[in-house]
XYZ file of C-alpha atoms in Angstrom:
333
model
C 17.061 -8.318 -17.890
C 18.761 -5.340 -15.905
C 18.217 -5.263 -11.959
C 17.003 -2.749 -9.567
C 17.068 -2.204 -6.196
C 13.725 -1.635 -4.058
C 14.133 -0.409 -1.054
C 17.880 -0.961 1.126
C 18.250 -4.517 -0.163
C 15.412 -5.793 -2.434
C 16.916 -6.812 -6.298
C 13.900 -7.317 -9.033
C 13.703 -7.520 -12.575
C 13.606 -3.545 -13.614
C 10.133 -4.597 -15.080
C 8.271 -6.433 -13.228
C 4.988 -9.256 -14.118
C 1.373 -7.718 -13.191
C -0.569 -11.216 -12.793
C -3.515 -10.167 -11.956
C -5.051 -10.369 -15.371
C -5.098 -13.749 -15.451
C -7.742 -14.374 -13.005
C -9.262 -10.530 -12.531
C -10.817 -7.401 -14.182
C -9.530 -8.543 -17.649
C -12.086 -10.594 -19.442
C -12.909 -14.435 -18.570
C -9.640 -15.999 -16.679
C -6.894 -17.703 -18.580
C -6.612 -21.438 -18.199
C -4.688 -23.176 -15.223
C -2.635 -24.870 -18.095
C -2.030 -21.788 -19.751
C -1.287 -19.401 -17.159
C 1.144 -21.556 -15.556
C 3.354 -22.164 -18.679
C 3.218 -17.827 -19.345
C 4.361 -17.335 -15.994
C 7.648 -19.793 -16.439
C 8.107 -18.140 -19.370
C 8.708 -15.395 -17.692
C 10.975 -16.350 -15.707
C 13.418 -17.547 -19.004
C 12.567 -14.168 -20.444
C 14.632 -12.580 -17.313
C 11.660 -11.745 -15.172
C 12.237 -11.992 -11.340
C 9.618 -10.016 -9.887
C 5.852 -11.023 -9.970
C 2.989 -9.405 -8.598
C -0.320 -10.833 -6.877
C -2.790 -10.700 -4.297
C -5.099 -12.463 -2.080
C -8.215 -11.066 -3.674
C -7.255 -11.963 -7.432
C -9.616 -14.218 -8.438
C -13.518 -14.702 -8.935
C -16.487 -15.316 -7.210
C -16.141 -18.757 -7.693
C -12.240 -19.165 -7.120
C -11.708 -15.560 -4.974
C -7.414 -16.759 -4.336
C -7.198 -18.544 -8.087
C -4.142 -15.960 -8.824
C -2.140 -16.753 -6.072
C -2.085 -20.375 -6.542
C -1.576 -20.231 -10.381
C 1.580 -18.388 -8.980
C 2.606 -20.449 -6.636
C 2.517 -23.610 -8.316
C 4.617 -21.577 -11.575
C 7.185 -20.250 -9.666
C 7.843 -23.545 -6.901
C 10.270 -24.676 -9.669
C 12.394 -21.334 -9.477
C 11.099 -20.090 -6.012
C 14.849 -19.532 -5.033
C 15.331 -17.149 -8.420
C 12.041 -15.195 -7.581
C 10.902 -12.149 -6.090
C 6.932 -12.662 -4.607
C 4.666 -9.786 -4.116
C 1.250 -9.970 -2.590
C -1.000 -8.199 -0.671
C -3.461 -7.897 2.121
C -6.195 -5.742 3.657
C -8.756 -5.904 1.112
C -11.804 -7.861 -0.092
C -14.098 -7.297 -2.915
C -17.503 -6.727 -2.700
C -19.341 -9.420 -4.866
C -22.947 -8.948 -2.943
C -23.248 -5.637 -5.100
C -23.334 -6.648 -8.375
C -21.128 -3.504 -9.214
C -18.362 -3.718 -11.516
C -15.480 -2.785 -10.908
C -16.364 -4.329 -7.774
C -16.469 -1.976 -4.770
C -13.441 -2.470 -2.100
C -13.640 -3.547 1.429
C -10.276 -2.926 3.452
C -9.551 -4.535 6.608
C -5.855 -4.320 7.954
C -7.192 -5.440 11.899
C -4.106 -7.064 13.345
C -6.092 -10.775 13.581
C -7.253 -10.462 9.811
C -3.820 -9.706 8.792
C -2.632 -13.144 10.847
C -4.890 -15.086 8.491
C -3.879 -13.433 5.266
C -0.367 -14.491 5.411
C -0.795 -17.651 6.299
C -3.330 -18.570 3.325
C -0.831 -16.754 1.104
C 2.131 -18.632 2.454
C -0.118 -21.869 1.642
C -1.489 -20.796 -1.924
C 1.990 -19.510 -2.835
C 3.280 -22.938 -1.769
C 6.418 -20.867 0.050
C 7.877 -20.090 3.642
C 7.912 -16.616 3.103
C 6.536 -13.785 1.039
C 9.575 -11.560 -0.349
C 7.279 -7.911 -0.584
C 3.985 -8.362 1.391
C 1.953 -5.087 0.483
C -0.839 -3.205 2.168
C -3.592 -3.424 -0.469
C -5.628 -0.318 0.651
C -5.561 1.987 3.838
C -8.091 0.894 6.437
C -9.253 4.016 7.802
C -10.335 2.274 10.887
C -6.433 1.063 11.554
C -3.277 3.375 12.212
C -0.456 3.012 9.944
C 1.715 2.063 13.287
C -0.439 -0.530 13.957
C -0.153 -2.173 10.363
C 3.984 -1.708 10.684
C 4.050 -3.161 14.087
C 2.090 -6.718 12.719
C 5.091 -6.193 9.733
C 7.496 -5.623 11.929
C 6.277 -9.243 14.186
C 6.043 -11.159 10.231
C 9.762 -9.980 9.474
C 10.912 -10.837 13.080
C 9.580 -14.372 12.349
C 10.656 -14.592 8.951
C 6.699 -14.850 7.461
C 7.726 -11.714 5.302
C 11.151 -10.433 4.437
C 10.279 -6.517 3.178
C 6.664 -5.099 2.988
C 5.162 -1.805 1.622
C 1.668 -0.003 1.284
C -0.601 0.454 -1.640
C -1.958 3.617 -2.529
C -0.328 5.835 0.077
C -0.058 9.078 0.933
C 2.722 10.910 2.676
C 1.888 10.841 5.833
C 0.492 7.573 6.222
C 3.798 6.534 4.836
C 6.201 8.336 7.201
C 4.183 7.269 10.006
C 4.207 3.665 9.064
C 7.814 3.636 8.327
C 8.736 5.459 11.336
C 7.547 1.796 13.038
C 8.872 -0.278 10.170
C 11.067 0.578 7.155
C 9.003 0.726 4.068
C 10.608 -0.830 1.311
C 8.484 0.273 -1.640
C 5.053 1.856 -2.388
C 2.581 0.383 -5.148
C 0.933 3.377 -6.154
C -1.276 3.872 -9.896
C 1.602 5.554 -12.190
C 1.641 6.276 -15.668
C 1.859 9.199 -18.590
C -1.635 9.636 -18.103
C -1.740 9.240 -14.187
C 0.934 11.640 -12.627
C -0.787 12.700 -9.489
C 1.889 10.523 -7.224
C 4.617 12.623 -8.185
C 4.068 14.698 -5.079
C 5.210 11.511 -3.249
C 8.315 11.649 -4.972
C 10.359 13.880 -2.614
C 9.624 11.535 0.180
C 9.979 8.814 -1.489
C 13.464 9.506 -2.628
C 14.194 10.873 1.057
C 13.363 7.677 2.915
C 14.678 5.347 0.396
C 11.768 3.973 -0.735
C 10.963 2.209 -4.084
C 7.924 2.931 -6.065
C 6.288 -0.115 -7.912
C 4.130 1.281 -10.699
C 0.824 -0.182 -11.257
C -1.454 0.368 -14.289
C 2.267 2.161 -16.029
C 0.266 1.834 -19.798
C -3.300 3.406 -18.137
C -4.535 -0.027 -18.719
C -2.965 -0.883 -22.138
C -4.283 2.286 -23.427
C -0.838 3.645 -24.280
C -0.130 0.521 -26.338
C -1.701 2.440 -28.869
C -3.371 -0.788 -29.911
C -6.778 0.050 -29.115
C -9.624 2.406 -31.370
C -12.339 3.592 -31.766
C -15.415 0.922 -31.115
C -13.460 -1.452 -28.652
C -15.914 -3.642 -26.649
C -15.272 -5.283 -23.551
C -17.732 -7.911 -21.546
C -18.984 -5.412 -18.624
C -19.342 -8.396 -16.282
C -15.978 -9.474 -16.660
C -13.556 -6.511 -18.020
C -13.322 -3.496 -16.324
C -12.280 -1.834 -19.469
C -16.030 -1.781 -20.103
C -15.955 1.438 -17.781
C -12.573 3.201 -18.202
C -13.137 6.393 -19.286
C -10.071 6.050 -21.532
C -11.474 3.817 -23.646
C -13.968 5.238 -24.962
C -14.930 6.470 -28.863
C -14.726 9.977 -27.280
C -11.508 9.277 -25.603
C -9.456 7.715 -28.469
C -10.186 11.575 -29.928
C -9.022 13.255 -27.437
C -5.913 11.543 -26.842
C -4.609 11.340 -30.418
C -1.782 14.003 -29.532
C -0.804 11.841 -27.038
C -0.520 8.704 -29.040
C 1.025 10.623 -31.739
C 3.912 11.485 -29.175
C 4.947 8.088 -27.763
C 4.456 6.508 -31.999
C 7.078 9.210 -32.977
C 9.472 8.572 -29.851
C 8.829 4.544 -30.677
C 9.888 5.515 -34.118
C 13.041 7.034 -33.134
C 14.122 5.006 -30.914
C 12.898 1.736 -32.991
C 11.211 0.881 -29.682
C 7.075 0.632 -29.531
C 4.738 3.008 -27.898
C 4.238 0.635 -25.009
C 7.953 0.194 -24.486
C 7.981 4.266 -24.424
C 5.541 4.793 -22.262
C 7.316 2.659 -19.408
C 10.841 3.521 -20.864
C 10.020 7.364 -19.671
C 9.468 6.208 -16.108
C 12.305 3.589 -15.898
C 14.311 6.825 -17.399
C 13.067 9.270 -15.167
C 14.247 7.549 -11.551
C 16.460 4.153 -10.634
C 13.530 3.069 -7.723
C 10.560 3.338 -10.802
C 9.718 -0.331 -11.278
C 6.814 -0.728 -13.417
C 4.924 -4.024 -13.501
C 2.420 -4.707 -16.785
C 0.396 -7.418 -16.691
C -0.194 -9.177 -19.766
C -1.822 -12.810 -20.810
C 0.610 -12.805 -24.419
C 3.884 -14.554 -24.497
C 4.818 -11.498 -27.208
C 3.588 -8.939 -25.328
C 5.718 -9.848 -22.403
C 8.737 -9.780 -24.313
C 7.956 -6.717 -25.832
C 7.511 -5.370 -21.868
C 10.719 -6.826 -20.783
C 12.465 -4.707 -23.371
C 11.190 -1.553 -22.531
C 14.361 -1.643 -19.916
C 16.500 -1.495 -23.172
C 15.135 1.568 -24.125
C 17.498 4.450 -23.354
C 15.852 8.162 -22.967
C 18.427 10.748 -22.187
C 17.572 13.092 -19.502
C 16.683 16.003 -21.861
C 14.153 13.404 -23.726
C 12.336 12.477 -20.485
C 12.103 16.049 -19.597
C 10.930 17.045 -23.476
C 8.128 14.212 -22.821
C 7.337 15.398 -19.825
C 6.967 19.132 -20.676
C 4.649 17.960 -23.613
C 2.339 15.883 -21.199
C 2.007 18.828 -18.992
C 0.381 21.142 -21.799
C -1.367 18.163 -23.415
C -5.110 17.426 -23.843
C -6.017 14.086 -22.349
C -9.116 12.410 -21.758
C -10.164 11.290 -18.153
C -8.457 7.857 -17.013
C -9.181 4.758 -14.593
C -8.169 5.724 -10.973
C -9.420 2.730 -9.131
C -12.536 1.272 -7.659
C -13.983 3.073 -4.546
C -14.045 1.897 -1.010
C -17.251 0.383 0.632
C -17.062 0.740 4.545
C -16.323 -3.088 6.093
């Protein structure tokens, strides 16, 4: 798979591995047999850059993801690129799902985040340790300074922040270079462009979360879809449902024609467009299918000349679309 640079100095796969679903928010977790074998499959598909955090996991098992990744990836540690994250806990005493977020980014509970990651991820050092959420309670120079101190002692090599805005992020990176922002981004999510001037200004990457609005832009989902609403968050996406699927149909009719001319699918479209659009776009699908991740890993194959990204783009921007998933909200620690 082709390269790209995060950041001054950070190489990953140009698509990166979501692995969150198999522990979280996607149905009932994939076995520890299973999930171990997908991820080193992976890694021979060309993937070097996988995605996780502390919280992924379940009631039962609240760090399961970052141990299924850990024990994958010890064989090719050296040929990897780890992300997790830090500053957030879910709330399981509500009984809400999604599950309400807690953040916490306090100096001491950062301390003990990286060391249980370091542990789970069986590793001496965490390549891209992200913010998970802004803690209102904490500065951003506060957060960079405890980054700065984890890079100093080699705990973390690069971090970045989750759901930033600008000024949070120039004010953390004045402290401590920010090497890339995780931020929701996808044809049906386009808010975070305003961060895009900044972003290109400082030099920092943009990892896209979410980049198919949840698989929705697979185009492999109708009318009717059901999803266990203890265990899926699909159950309440907006974008999913029968009223939805309607109103997005000139949408999905866009990406299946560009799939068709470009003998590509819509999936491989949808992130094509953003891998098109800027070199620092890395988007990072999560998937529990050995296909599917193939099929992800070639959207970086997909060529869309500059005047195709921009006819896509003028065609989102006077196009119907139905509400989408923009996160979970915070609950006050």
């Amino acid at each position: 798979m082709q390269t790209r640079t995060l950041g001054k100095d950070l190489t990953v796969s140009a698509v990166g591995l979501g692995c969150m679903g198999f522990s979280h928010a996607y149905g009932a977790p994939t076995g520890k047999r299973e999930a171990v074998q997908l991820l080193r499959q992976a890694v021979e598909m060309g993937y070097t850059f996988f995605d996780t955090a502390e919280v992924y996991g379940t009631p039962e098992n609240p760090h399961i993801n970052e141990r299924l990744v850990g024990e994958a990836l010890a064989p090719v540690r050296n040929q990897t690129v780890i992300a997790t994250k830090f500053g957030l806990r879910f709330d399981f005493e509500s009984g809400k799902v999604p599950r309400p977020l807690i953040p916490d980014s306090r100096t001491e509970a950062i301390r003990r985040s990286v060391e249980g990651s370091l542990t789970r991820l069986q590793t001496d050092h965490i390549d891209l340790y992200f913010q998970h959420r802004i803690d209102p309670r904490v500065s951003p120079e506060e957060v960079a300074g405890v980054m700065a101190d984890l890079i100093r002692e080699g705990k973390i090599t690069h971090w970045g922040i989750s759901e930033t805005d600008e000024e949070y992020l120039r004010r953390a990176n004045a402290v401590c270079p920010v090497t890339a922002v995780q931020n929701r981004y996808s044809m049906m999510a386009r808010h975070w462009e305003t961060l895009f001037p900044a972003l290109e200004e400082l030099g920092v990457g943009l990892v896209a979360f979410s980049p198919m609005a949840n698989g929705f832009l697979t185009g492999r989902y109708g009318k009717g879809e059901r999803f266990d609403p203890q265990t899926d968050y699909r159950a309440a996406m907006p974008q999913f449902t029968d009223e939805a699927v309607d109103q997005n149909q000139k949408l999905l009719a866009l990406l299946r024609r560009m799939a068709k001319e470009k003998s590509a699918s819509p999936a491989q479209i949808s992130m094509a467009w953003m891998l098109c659009k800027k070199p620092w776009i890395v988007p990072i699908p999560g998937t529990r299918k050995e296909e599917r991740m193939k099929e992800n890993a070639g959207a970086a194959e997909v060529f869309l000349s500059p005047e195709e990204v921009k006819s896509l783009e003028d065609a989102l921007d006077s196009m119907e679309m139905s509400p989408v998933f923009g996160g979970t909200g915070i609950t006050k620690a």
